[in-house]
Amino acid sequence: MSKAINSYRIKKIENIGRMTALTQEEVATHTRTVVQGLEALRNEHNSILSGISSTLSSAHHPPDSNVIAEKAGILQRSLDQIELGLSEAQIMLALASHLQTVEAEKQKLRAQVRRLCQENAWLRDELASTQQKLQASEQHVAQLEEDKKHLEFMSTIKKYDADVQDSESSMEEKKDKSDDPVVDLFPDDDADDRAGLKRSGDFGSQASLAAMSPTPPSQFAQQVNAGYEIPARLRTLHNLVIQYASQGRYEVAVPLCKQALEDLEKTSGHDHPDVATMLNILALVYRDQNKYKEAANLLNDALAIREKTLGENHPAVAATLNNLAVLYGKRGKYKEAEPLCKRALEIREKVLGRDHPDVAKQLNNLALLCQNQISQEERRGVPKEELLGKYEEVERYYQRALEIYETKLGPDDPNVAKTKNNLASAYLKQGKYKEAEILYKQVLTRAHEREFGAIDGDNKPIWQVAEEREENKNKVKDSAPYGEYGGWHKAAKVDSPTVTTTLKNLGALYRRQGKYEAAETLEDCAIRSRKEVSQTNSHK
């Protein structure tokens, strides 16, 4: 046994000498080998020690009992050292594992630094290019100023040199036309863009269409977990394009998108996820200009690229399907939009889970498409009895979306009130006035509680005040006028436009039921809140 211990010690010293030339992975491998040897040695010591112990216990007074006891002590000390060696080896393995984790994190951070350096270099290049363009524009402006002065001078000597002045003027006219950036950028679409500016204010005039939610590219950052991340330069470009489009400066936004798209196709090829992202951005700009055909072509192209490069069940594919469905809905093509919306719903349920808020948004969109499709069929003369199954389908979509919003985002989330209004509109289409009335009252009651606290006899929601006025309209009016009932109408301003819409919807329902006094109360409240909001905005 002593020979085995000595040989083990010698090997250990030799291993320690060689460790300085080993890699971290080799050190860990050798340590595991040493652990196995120590465990075998520990088992051997334990068996020998148990044998010695049994010998001592069987012999009452053996002549060499002291020697055996001394050997047992030596074995026990050696066993303790082995245990210590095993503990040290385990610590070394733990340290090796920790170092591997640290090294992996270090490599990840280095990759992020490289990516940030690349994006920084891209931004610097863009800034330098923009500065060059600005300098060229300033030079052009200076040249135009000089040309203007020259023309003014020529006009003063027109009576002396009419022929020269005419020739110079014609040259200047040719120059101005050749340098017109609008002609270069928009040879065919300039008139449509300007008309689109006028029409953009009417975009989404139907409440059902306006409530449908496209998927903006800024929300695609959630797709990182699925293996694709929108580059920072595209997110920056998207924000810039949206800013120009919101200002109606489509003559800047569209060329910016087209130039970026052209650059991406040159560097990455047409079938690349970044190209699909850029196509989505340009499609949304075209949609805001009411150029639905162009937007649809771009979205179909983006859909094909994303299905090819990212897979058919990727969140980016669902986003493009949703945008395409919303676009078809705005064009009145509800039957073409419905299967696209259903497929987007299936993908989001599979990737995000059935109870995710984005799934609720997709359910709302699908319900709105189906609801508009029902209205379209009714206008064509299809009997309501044949559309009952479709009505039930719409109700299920809204009810499930409402359940997700209330569970995941809470009862005070704005989407809850909006979805209740949508569901109430579906009830009204079927003549389910009582169910719609209950939903409208729930929205108004919740808004009242948030603004003025718990409801009691002295703190009543506006619909209850309206119904009391309806009941007392034929009695002696000894109560205070409506204006002194309290300032509840301010809650509509504070809460959201959804509450004002609910007031108008419930007022219309009261009027349909012949409750004219109650209807006027709610309608007056809605008008007051609109006036106060407009006055507040005008003072800002």
Coordinates of C-alpha atoms in Angstrom, one line a residue:
M1 CA 0.0 0.0 0.0
S2 CA 2.8 2.4 0.8
K3 CA 4.3 1.7 -2.6
A4 CA 0.9 2.7 -4.2
I5 CA 0.8 5.9 -2.2
N6 CA 4.4 6.8 -3.1
S7 CA 3.8 6.1 -6.8
Y8 CA 0.6 8.1 -6.6
R9 CA 2.5 11.1 -5.0
I10 CA 5.2 10.9 -7.6
K11 CA 2.6 10.9 -10.4
K12 CA 0.8 13.8 -8.8
I13 CA 4.1 15.9 -8.6
E14 CA 4.8 15.1 -12.2
N15 CA 1.3 16.1 -13.2
I16 CA 1.6 19.4 -11.3
G17 CA 4.8 20.0 -13.2
R18 CA 3.1 19.5 -16.6
M19 CA 0.0 21.5 -15.7
T20 CA 1.7 24.7 -16.6
A21 CA 1.7 23.6 -20.3
L22 CA -1.9 22.3 -20.3
T23 CA -5.0 24.0 -21.5
Q24 CA -8.0 24.6 -19.2
E25 CA -9.9 21.8 -20.8
E26 CA -6.9 19.4 -20.4
V27 CA -6.5 20.4 -16.8
A28 CA -10.2 19.6 -16.1
T29 CA -9.8 16.2 -17.9
H30 CA -6.7 15.3 -15.8
T31 CA -8.5 16.4 -12.7
R32 CA -11.4 14.1 -13.4
T33 CA -8.9 11.3 -14.0
V34 CA -7.2 12.1 -10.6
V35 CA -10.6 12.1 -8.9
Q36 CA -11.3 8.6 -10.3
G37 CA -7.9 7.4 -9.0
L38 CA -8.5 8.9 -5.6
E39 CA -11.9 7.4 -5.3
A40 CA -10.5 4.0 -6.2
L41 CA -7.7 4.5 -3.6
R42 CA -10.3 5.6 -1.0
N43 CA -12.3 2.4 -1.6
E44 CA -9.2 0.3 -1.2
H45 CA -8.3 2.1 2.1
N46 CA -11.8 1.6 3.3
S47 CA -11.7 -2.1 2.6
I48 CA -8.3 -2.5 4.3
L49 CA -9.5 -0.5 7.3
S50 CA -12.6 -2.6 7.6
G51 CA -10.5 -5.7 7.5
I52 CA -8.2 -4.4 10.2
S53 CA -11.2 -3.4 12.3
S54 CA -12.8 -6.9 12.0
T55 CA -9.4 -8.5 13.0
L56 CA -9.2 -6.3 16.1
S57 CA -12.7 -7.0 17.1
S58 CA -12.4 -10.8 16.7
A59 CA -9.1 -11.1 18.7
H60 CA -9.4 -10.3 22.4
H61 CA -5.7 -9.8 23.2
P62 CA -3.6 -10.5 20.1
P63 CA 0.1 -10.1 20.7
D64 CA 0.4 -7.6 17.8
S65 CA -2.8 -5.7 18.5
N66 CA -0.8 -2.4 19.1
V67 CA 0.8 -2.8 15.7
I68 CA -2.5 -3.4 14.0
A69 CA -4.1 -0.4 15.8
E70 CA -1.1 1.8 14.7
K71 CA -1.6 0.6 11.1
A72 CA -5.3 1.4 11.4
G73 CA -4.4 4.9 12.5
I74 CA -2.0 5.4 9.6
L75 CA -4.7 4.2 7.2
Q76 CA -7.2 6.6 8.7
R77 CA -4.9 9.5 8.3
S78 CA -4.1 8.5 4.7
L79 CA -7.9 8.2 4.1
D80 CA -8.4 11.7 5.5
Q81 CA -5.8 13.0 3.1
I82 CA -7.5 11.3 0.2
E83 CA -10.8 12.9 1.2
L84 CA -9.0 16.3 1.2
G85 CA -7.6 15.6 -2.2
L86 CA -11.0 14.7 -3.5
S87 CA -12.5 17.9 -2.1
E88 CA -9.7 20.0 -3.7
A89 CA -10.3 18.2 -7.1
Q90 CA -14.0 19.0 -6.9
I91 CA -13.2 22.7 -6.2
M92 CA -10.9 22.7 -9.2
L93 CA -13.6 21.2 -11.4
A94 CA -16.1 23.8 -10.2
L95 CA -13.6 26.6 -10.9
A96 CA -13.0 25.2 -14.4
S97 CA -16.7 25.2 -15.1
H98 CA -17.0 28.8 -13.8
L99 CA -14.1 29.9 -16.0
Q100 CA -15.7 28.3 -19.0
T101 CA -18.9 30.3 -18.3
V102 CA -17.0 33.5 -17.8
E103 CA -15.1 32.8 -21.1
A104 CA -18.4 32.2 -23.0
E105 CA -19.8 35.5 -21.6
K106 CA -16.6 37.2 -22.6
Q107 CA -16.9 36.0 -26.1
K108 CA -20.6 37.1 -26.3
L109 CA -19.6 40.6 -25.1
R110 CA -16.9 40.7 -27.7
A111 CA -19.4 39.8 -30.4
Q112 CA -21.7 42.5 -29.2
V113 CA -18.8 45.0 -29.2
R114 CA -17.9 44.1 -32.8
R115 CA -21.6 44.5 -33.8
L116 CA -21.8 47.9 -32.2
C117 CA -18.6 48.9 -33.8
Q118 CA -20.0 47.9 -37.2
E119 CA -23.2 49.8 -36.6
N120 CA -21.2 52.8 -35.4
A121 CA -19.1 52.7 -38.6
W122 CA -22.3 52.5 -40.6
L123 CA -23.8 55.5 -38.8
R124 CA -20.6 57.4 -39.3
D125 CA -20.7 56.6 -43.0
E126 CA -24.3 57.8 -43.2
L127 CA -23.4 61.0 -41.4
A128 CA -20.5 61.7 -43.7
S129 CA -22.7 61.0 -46.7
T130 CA -25.4 63.3 -45.3
Q131 CA -22.8 66.0 -44.6
Q132 CA -21.6 65.8 -48.2
K133 CA -25.1 66.1 -49.5
L134 CA -25.7 69.1 -47.3
Q135 CA -22.5 70.8 -48.6
A136 CA -23.6 70.1 -52.1
S137 CA -27.0 71.5 -51.4
E138 CA -25.5 74.6 -49.9
Q139 CA -23.2 75.0 -52.9
H140 CA -26.3 74.6 -55.1
V141 CA -28.2 77.3 -53.2
A142 CA -25.2 79.6 -53.4
Q143 CA -25.1 79.0 -57.2
L144 CA -28.8 79.7 -57.4
E145 CA -28.3 83.0 -55.5
E146 CA -25.6 84.0 -58.0
D147 CA -27.8 83.1 -60.9
K148 CA -30.7 85.1 -59.4
K149 CA -28.4 88.2 -59.1
H150 CA -27.3 87.7 -62.6
L151 CA -30.9 87.5 -63.8
E152 CA -31.8 90.7 -61.9
F153 CA -28.8 92.4 -63.5
M154 CA -29.8 91.2 -66.9
S155 CA -33.4 92.5 -66.5
T156 CA -32.0 96.0 -65.7
I157 CA -30.2 96.2 -69.1
K158 CA -33.0 94.4 -71.0
K159 CA -33.7 97.5 -73.2
Y160 CA -30.0 97.6 -74.2
D161 CA -29.4 93.9 -74.8
A162 CA -32.7 92.1 -75.1
D163 CA -31.3 89.3 -77.2
V164 CA -28.6 88.4 -74.7
Q165 CA -31.1 88.5 -71.8
D166 CA -33.5 86.1 -73.6
S167 CA -30.7 83.6 -74.3
E168 CA -29.6 83.7 -70.6
S169 CA -33.1 83.3 -69.4
S170 CA -33.7 80.3 -71.6
M171 CA -30.5 78.7 -70.3
E172 CA -31.5 79.3 -66.7
E173 CA -35.0 77.7 -67.3
K174 CA -33.3 74.6 -68.7
K175 CA -31.0 74.4 -65.8
D176 CA -33.8 74.8 -63.2
K177 CA -35.8 72.0 -64.8
S178 CA -32.8 69.6 -65.0
D179 CA -32.0 70.2 -61.3
D180 CA -35.6 69.7 -60.1
P181 CA -35.3 66.9 -57.5
V182 CA -39.0 66.2 -57.5
V183 CA -38.9 65.2 -61.2
D184 CA -36.0 62.9 -60.6
L185 CA -37.5 61.2 -57.5
F186 CA -41.1 61.1 -58.5
P187 CA -41.5 61.0 -62.3
D188 CA -45.0 59.4 -62.1
D189 CA -46.1 59.3 -58.4
D190 CA -45.9 63.0 -57.4
A191 CA -49.5 63.7 -58.0
D192 CA -50.6 60.6 -56.2
D193 CA -48.4 61.5 -53.2
R194 CA -49.9 65.0 -52.9
A195 CA -53.4 63.6 -53.2
G196 CA -52.5 61.0 -50.5
L197 CA -51.6 63.9 -48.2
K198 CA -55.2 65.2 -48.4
R199 CA -56.7 61.7 -48.0
S200 CA -54.6 60.7 -45.1
G201 CA -56.8 62.6 -42.7
D202 CA -59.8 60.4 -43.7
F203 CA -57.8 57.2 -43.3
G204 CA -59.7 54.8 -41.1
S205 CA -63.0 56.8 -41.0
Q206 CA -64.8 53.5 -40.3
A207 CA -64.4 52.6 -36.7
S208 CA -64.1 48.9 -37.4
L209 CA -61.3 49.5 -39.9
A210 CA -59.4 52.0 -37.7
A211 CA -59.5 49.5 -34.8
M212 CA -57.5 46.9 -36.7
S213 CA -53.8 46.9 -35.7
P214 CA -51.0 46.5 -38.1
T215 CA -47.7 45.1 -36.8
P216 CA -45.1 47.9 -37.0
P217 CA -41.5 46.9 -37.7
S218 CA -40.4 48.4 -34.4
Q219 CA -42.1 45.5 -32.6
F220 CA -40.2 42.9 -34.5
A221 CA -37.4 43.1 -31.9
Q222 CA -39.3 40.4 -30.0
Q223 CA -38.3 38.0 -32.8
V224 CA -34.7 37.8 -31.4
N225 CA -35.6 34.7 -29.4
A226 CA -36.7 33.1 -32.6
G227 CA -33.3 33.5 -34.3
Y228 CA -33.6 36.8 -36.2
E229 CA -32.9 40.3 -34.9
I230 CA -33.7 43.5 -36.8
P231 CA -30.5 45.4 -37.3
A232 CA -30.2 48.7 -35.3
R233 CA -29.7 50.7 -38.5
L234 CA -33.1 49.4 -39.9
R235 CA -34.8 50.3 -36.6
T236 CA -33.3 53.8 -36.8
L237 CA -34.3 54.1 -40.4
H238 CA -37.8 53.0 -39.6
N239 CA -38.2 55.6 -36.9
L240 CA -37.0 58.3 -39.3
V241 CA -39.4 57.2 -42.0
I242 CA -42.3 57.1 -39.6
Q243 CA -41.4 60.7 -38.5
Y244 CA -41.4 61.9 -42.1
A245 CA -44.7 60.1 -42.9
S246 CA -46.4 61.5 -39.8
Q247 CA -45.5 64.9 -41.1
G248 CA -46.9 64.1 -44.5
R249 CA -43.4 64.4 -46.1
Y250 CA -43.8 61.3 -48.3
E251 CA -41.5 62.9 -50.9
V252 CA -38.7 62.3 -48.4
A253 CA -39.9 59.1 -46.7
V254 CA -40.4 57.1 -49.9
P255 CA -37.0 57.8 -51.6
L256 CA -35.3 57.1 -48.2
C257 CA -37.0 53.6 -48.1
K258 CA -36.2 52.9 -51.8
Q259 CA -32.6 53.8 -51.5
A260 CA -32.1 51.7 -48.3
L261 CA -33.9 48.8 -50.1
E262 CA -31.6 49.1 -53.1
D263 CA -28.5 49.1 -50.9
L264 CA -29.7 46.1 -48.9
E265 CA -30.4 44.1 -52.1
K266 CA -26.9 45.0 -53.4
T267 CA -25.1 43.9 -50.2
S268 CA -27.3 41.0 -49.0
G269 CA -29.2 39.8 -52.0
H270 CA -33.0 40.0 -52.5
D271 CA -33.8 36.9 -50.4
H272 CA -32.6 38.2 -47.1
P273 CA -34.7 38.9 -43.9
D274 CA -33.4 42.6 -43.8
V275 CA -34.8 43.1 -47.3
A276 CA -38.2 41.8 -46.1
T277 CA -38.1 44.2 -43.2
M278 CA -37.4 47.1 -45.5
L279 CA -40.3 46.0 -47.8
N280 CA -42.6 46.0 -44.8
I281 CA -41.6 49.5 -43.9
L282 CA -42.1 50.8 -47.4
A283 CA -45.5 49.0 -47.7
L284 CA -46.8 50.7 -44.6
V285 CA -45.8 54.1 -46.0
Y286 CA -47.6 53.3 -49.2
R287 CA -50.6 52.1 -47.3
D288 CA -50.8 55.5 -45.5
Q289 CA -50.8 57.1 -48.9
N290 CA -53.8 54.9 -49.9
K291 CA -51.5 53.1 -52.5
Y292 CA -53.0 49.8 -51.6
K293 CA -52.0 47.9 -54.7
E294 CA -48.3 48.8 -54.4
A295 CA -48.4 48.1 -50.6
A296 CA -49.9 44.6 -51.3
N297 CA -47.2 43.7 -53.8
L298 CA -44.5 44.7 -51.4
L299 CA -46.0 42.7 -48.5
N300 CA -46.5 39.6 -50.6
D301 CA -42.8 39.8 -51.7
A302 CA -41.8 40.3 -48.0
L303 CA -44.0 37.3 -47.0
A304 CA -42.3 35.0 -49.6
I305 CA -38.8 36.1 -48.4
R306 CA -39.6 35.5 -44.8
E307 CA -41.2 32.1 -45.3
K308 CA -38.2 31.1 -47.4
T309 CA -35.4 32.3 -45.0
L310 CA -37.0 32.2 -41.6
G311 CA -39.6 29.4 -41.9
E312 CA -43.3 29.3 -42.2
N313 CA -44.0 29.5 -38.4
H314 CA -41.7 32.5 -37.6
P315 CA -43.2 35.5 -35.7
A316 CA -42.0 37.8 -38.6
V317 CA -44.2 35.7 -41.0
A318 CA -47.1 36.3 -38.6
A319 CA -46.5 40.0 -38.6
T320 CA -46.4 40.2 -42.4
L321 CA -49.6 38.1 -42.7
N322 CA -51.3 40.4 -40.2
N323 CA -50.3 43.6 -42.1
L324 CA -51.4 42.0 -45.4
A325 CA -54.8 41.0 -43.8
V326 CA -55.3 44.6 -42.5
L327 CA -54.5 46.0 -45.9
Y328 CA -57.0 43.7 -47.6
G329 CA -59.6 44.6 -45.0
K330 CA -59.1 48.3 -45.8
R331 CA -59.8 47.5 -49.5
G332 CA -63.0 45.6 -48.5
K333 CA -61.5 42.2 -49.5
Y334 CA -62.6 40.5 -46.3
K335 CA -62.7 36.9 -47.6
E336 CA -59.1 37.2 -48.8
A337 CA -58.0 38.7 -45.5
E338 CA -59.7 36.2 -43.1
P339 CA -57.4 33.2 -43.9
L340 CA -54.3 35.3 -43.7
C341 CA -55.4 36.6 -40.3
K342 CA -56.2 33.0 -39.1
R343 CA -52.8 31.8 -40.1
A344 CA -51.1 34.7 -38.3
L345 CA -53.2 33.7 -35.2
E346 CA -52.0 30.1 -35.4
I347 CA -48.4 31.1 -35.7
R348 CA -48.6 33.5 -32.7
E349 CA -50.4 30.9 -30.6
K350 CA -47.7 28.4 -31.4
V351 CA -44.8 30.7 -30.7
L352 CA -46.1 33.0 -27.9
G353 CA -48.7 30.8 -26.3
R354 CA -52.5 31.0 -26.4
D355 CA -52.7 33.6 -23.6
H356 CA -50.3 36.2 -24.9
P357 CA -51.6 39.8 -25.4
D358 CA -50.4 39.7 -29.0
V359 CA -52.7 36.7 -29.6
A360 CA -55.6 38.9 -28.2
K361 CA -54.7 41.6 -30.6
Q362 CA -54.8 39.1 -33.5
L363 CA -58.1 37.8 -32.3
N364 CA -59.5 41.3 -32.3
N365 CA -58.3 41.9 -35.9
L366 CA -59.8 38.5 -37.0
A367 CA -63.1 39.4 -35.3
L368 CA -63.3 42.8 -37.0
L369 CA -62.6 41.2 -40.4
C370 CA -65.3 38.7 -39.9
Q371 CA -67.7 41.4 -38.6
N372 CA -67.1 43.6 -41.7
Q373 CA -67.5 40.5 -43.9
I374 CA -70.9 39.9 -42.3
S375 CA -71.9 43.5 -43.0
Q376 CA -70.8 43.1 -46.6
E377 CA -72.9 39.9 -47.0
E378 CA -75.9 41.6 -45.5
R379 CA -75.6 44.5 -47.9
R380 CA -75.6 41.9 -50.7
G381 CA -79.0 40.6 -49.4
V382 CA -77.8 37.4 -47.6
P383 CA -80.4 36.6 -44.8
K384 CA -79.2 37.0 -41.2
E385 CA -80.2 33.4 -40.5
E386 CA -77.4 32.2 -42.8
L387 CA -74.9 34.3 -41.0
L388 CA -75.6 33.1 -37.4
G389 CA -72.6 30.8 -37.4
K390 CA -70.4 33.7 -38.4
Y391 CA -71.8 35.9 -35.7
E392 CA -71.1 33.2 -33.1
E393 CA -67.5 33.0 -34.4
V394 CA -67.0 36.8 -34.0
E395 CA -68.4 36.6 -30.4
R396 CA -65.9 33.8 -29.5
Y397 CA -63.0 35.8 -30.9
Y398 CA -63.9 38.9 -28.9
Q399 CA -64.7 37.0 -25.7
R400 CA -61.4 35.1 -25.8
A401 CA -59.4 38.4 -26.5
L402 CA -61.3 40.0 -23.6
E403 CA -60.4 37.2 -21.3
I404 CA -56.7 37.4 -22.3
Y405 CA -56.5 41.2 -21.8
E406 CA -58.3 41.0 -18.4
T407 CA -56.1 38.1 -17.2
K408 CA -52.7 39.3 -18.5
L409 CA -53.0 43.1 -18.5
G410 CA -55.7 43.7 -15.8
P411 CA -59.2 45.2 -16.0
D412 CA -57.9 48.8 -16.3
D413 CA -56.0 48.2 -19.5
P414 CA -57.3 50.3 -22.4
N415 CA -57.6 47.3 -24.6
V416 CA -60.3 45.9 -22.2
A417 CA -62.7 48.8 -22.8
K418 CA -62.0 48.7 -26.6
T419 CA -62.7 45.0 -26.8
K420 CA -65.9 45.4 -24.8
N421 CA -67.0 48.1 -27.2
N422 CA -66.2 45.8 -30.2
L423 CA -68.1 42.9 -28.6
A424 CA -71.1 45.2 -27.9
S425 CA -71.2 46.2 -31.5
A426 CA -71.4 42.5 -32.5
Y427 CA -74.3 42.1 -30.1
L428 CA -76.1 45.1 -31.5
K429 CA -75.8 43.7 -35.0
Q430 CA -77.8 40.7 -33.8
G431 CA -80.3 42.6 -31.8
K432 CA -78.9 41.5 -28.4
Y433 CA -79.4 44.9 -26.9
K434 CA -79.4 43.8 -23.3
E435 CA -75.9 42.1 -23.6
A436 CA -74.5 45.2 -25.3
E437 CA -76.0 47.5 -22.7
I438 CA -74.3 45.5 -19.9
L439 CA -70.9 45.8 -21.6
Y440 CA -71.3 49.6 -22.1
K441 CA -72.3 50.0 -18.4
Q442 CA -69.3 48.0 -17.3
V443 CA -66.9 50.3 -19.2
L444 CA -68.5 53.5 -17.8
T445 CA -68.6 52.1 -14.3
R446 CA -65.0 51.1 -14.3
A447 CA -64.0 54.6 -15.6
H448 CA -66.1 56.2 -12.8
E449 CA -64.5 54.0 -10.1
R450 CA -61.0 54.9 -11.3
E451 CA -61.7 58.6 -11.3
F452 CA -64.0 59.0 -8.3
G453 CA -63.7 55.9 -6.2
A454 CA -66.2 53.3 -5.1
I455 CA -69.8 53.7 -6.1
D456 CA -72.4 54.5 -3.5
G457 CA -75.6 56.5 -3.1
D458 CA -73.9 59.8 -3.5
N459 CA -71.3 58.7 -6.0
K460 CA -73.1 57.3 -9.1
P461 CA -71.8 56.5 -12.5
I462 CA -73.2 58.6 -15.4
W463 CA -75.4 55.8 -16.8
Q464 CA -77.2 55.5 -13.5
V465 CA -77.7 59.3 -13.4
A466 CA -79.1 59.1 -16.9
E467 CA -81.6 56.3 -16.0
E468 CA -82.7 58.2 -12.9
R469 CA -83.4 61.3 -15.1
E470 CA -85.3 59.0 -17.5
E471 CA -87.5 57.7 -14.6
N472 CA -88.1 61.2 -13.2
K473 CA -88.8 63.0 -16.5
N474 CA -92.6 63.0 -15.9
K475 CA -92.4 63.9 -12.2
V476 CA -92.1 67.4 -10.7
K477 CA -88.6 68.5 -11.4
D478 CA -87.4 69.5 -8.0
S479 CA -83.9 68.1 -8.4
A480 CA -80.9 70.1 -9.5
P481 CA -80.1 70.6 -13.2
Y482 CA -77.8 68.1 -14.8
G483 CA -74.8 70.4 -14.7
E484 CA -74.8 70.2 -10.9
Y485 CA -75.0 66.4 -10.7
G486 CA -71.2 66.5 -10.5
G487 CA -68.3 66.7 -12.9
W488 CA -68.3 63.1 -14.1
H489 CA -68.1 64.1 -17.7
K490 CA -64.5 65.1 -17.0
A491 CA -63.7 61.4 -16.5
A492 CA -64.3 60.9 -20.2
K493 CA -61.6 63.4 -21.0
V494 CA -59.2 61.9 -18.4
D495 CA -59.9 58.2 -19.3
S496 CA -59.6 58.0 -23.1
P497 CA -61.6 58.5 -26.3
T498 CA -62.9 55.0 -25.8
V499 CA -65.1 56.2 -22.9
T500 CA -66.5 59.1 -25.0
T501 CA -67.3 56.5 -27.7
T502 CA -69.0 54.3 -25.1
L503 CA -71.1 57.3 -24.0
K504 CA -72.2 57.9 -27.6
N505 CA -72.9 54.2 -28.2
L506 CA -74.9 53.7 -25.0
G507 CA -76.8 57.0 -25.8
A508 CA -77.7 55.6 -29.2
L509 CA -78.9 52.4 -27.6
Y510 CA -81.1 54.3 -25.2
R511 CA -82.5 56.3 -28.0
R512 CA -83.3 53.1 -29.9
Q513 CA -85.1 51.8 -26.8
G514 CA -87.2 55.1 -26.5
K515 CA -85.2 56.4 -23.5
Y516 CA -84.7 59.9 -24.9
E517 CA -83.9 61.7 -21.7
A518 CA -81.2 59.2 -20.8
A519 CA -79.8 59.3 -24.3
E520 CA -79.6 63.1 -24.2
T521 CA -77.8 63.0 -20.8
L522 CA -75.1 60.7 -22.2
E523 CA -74.8 62.6 -25.5
D524 CA -74.5 65.9 -23.6
C525 CA -71.8 64.4 -21.5
A526 CA -69.9 63.2 -24.6
I527 CA -70.1 66.6 -26.2
R528 CA -68.9 68.3 -23.1
S529 CA -65.9 66.0 -22.8
R530 CA -65.0 66.6 -26.5
K531 CA -65.2 70.4 -26.0
E532 CA -63.0 70.3 -23.0
V533 CA -60.4 68.1 -24.7
S534 CA -60.2 70.4 -27.7
Q535 CA -60.0 73.5 -25.4
T536 CA -57.2 71.8 -23.4
N537 CA -55.3 71.0 -26.6
S538 CA -55.7 74.5 -28.0
H539 CA -54.2 76.0 -24.8
K540 CA -51.1 73.8 -25.0

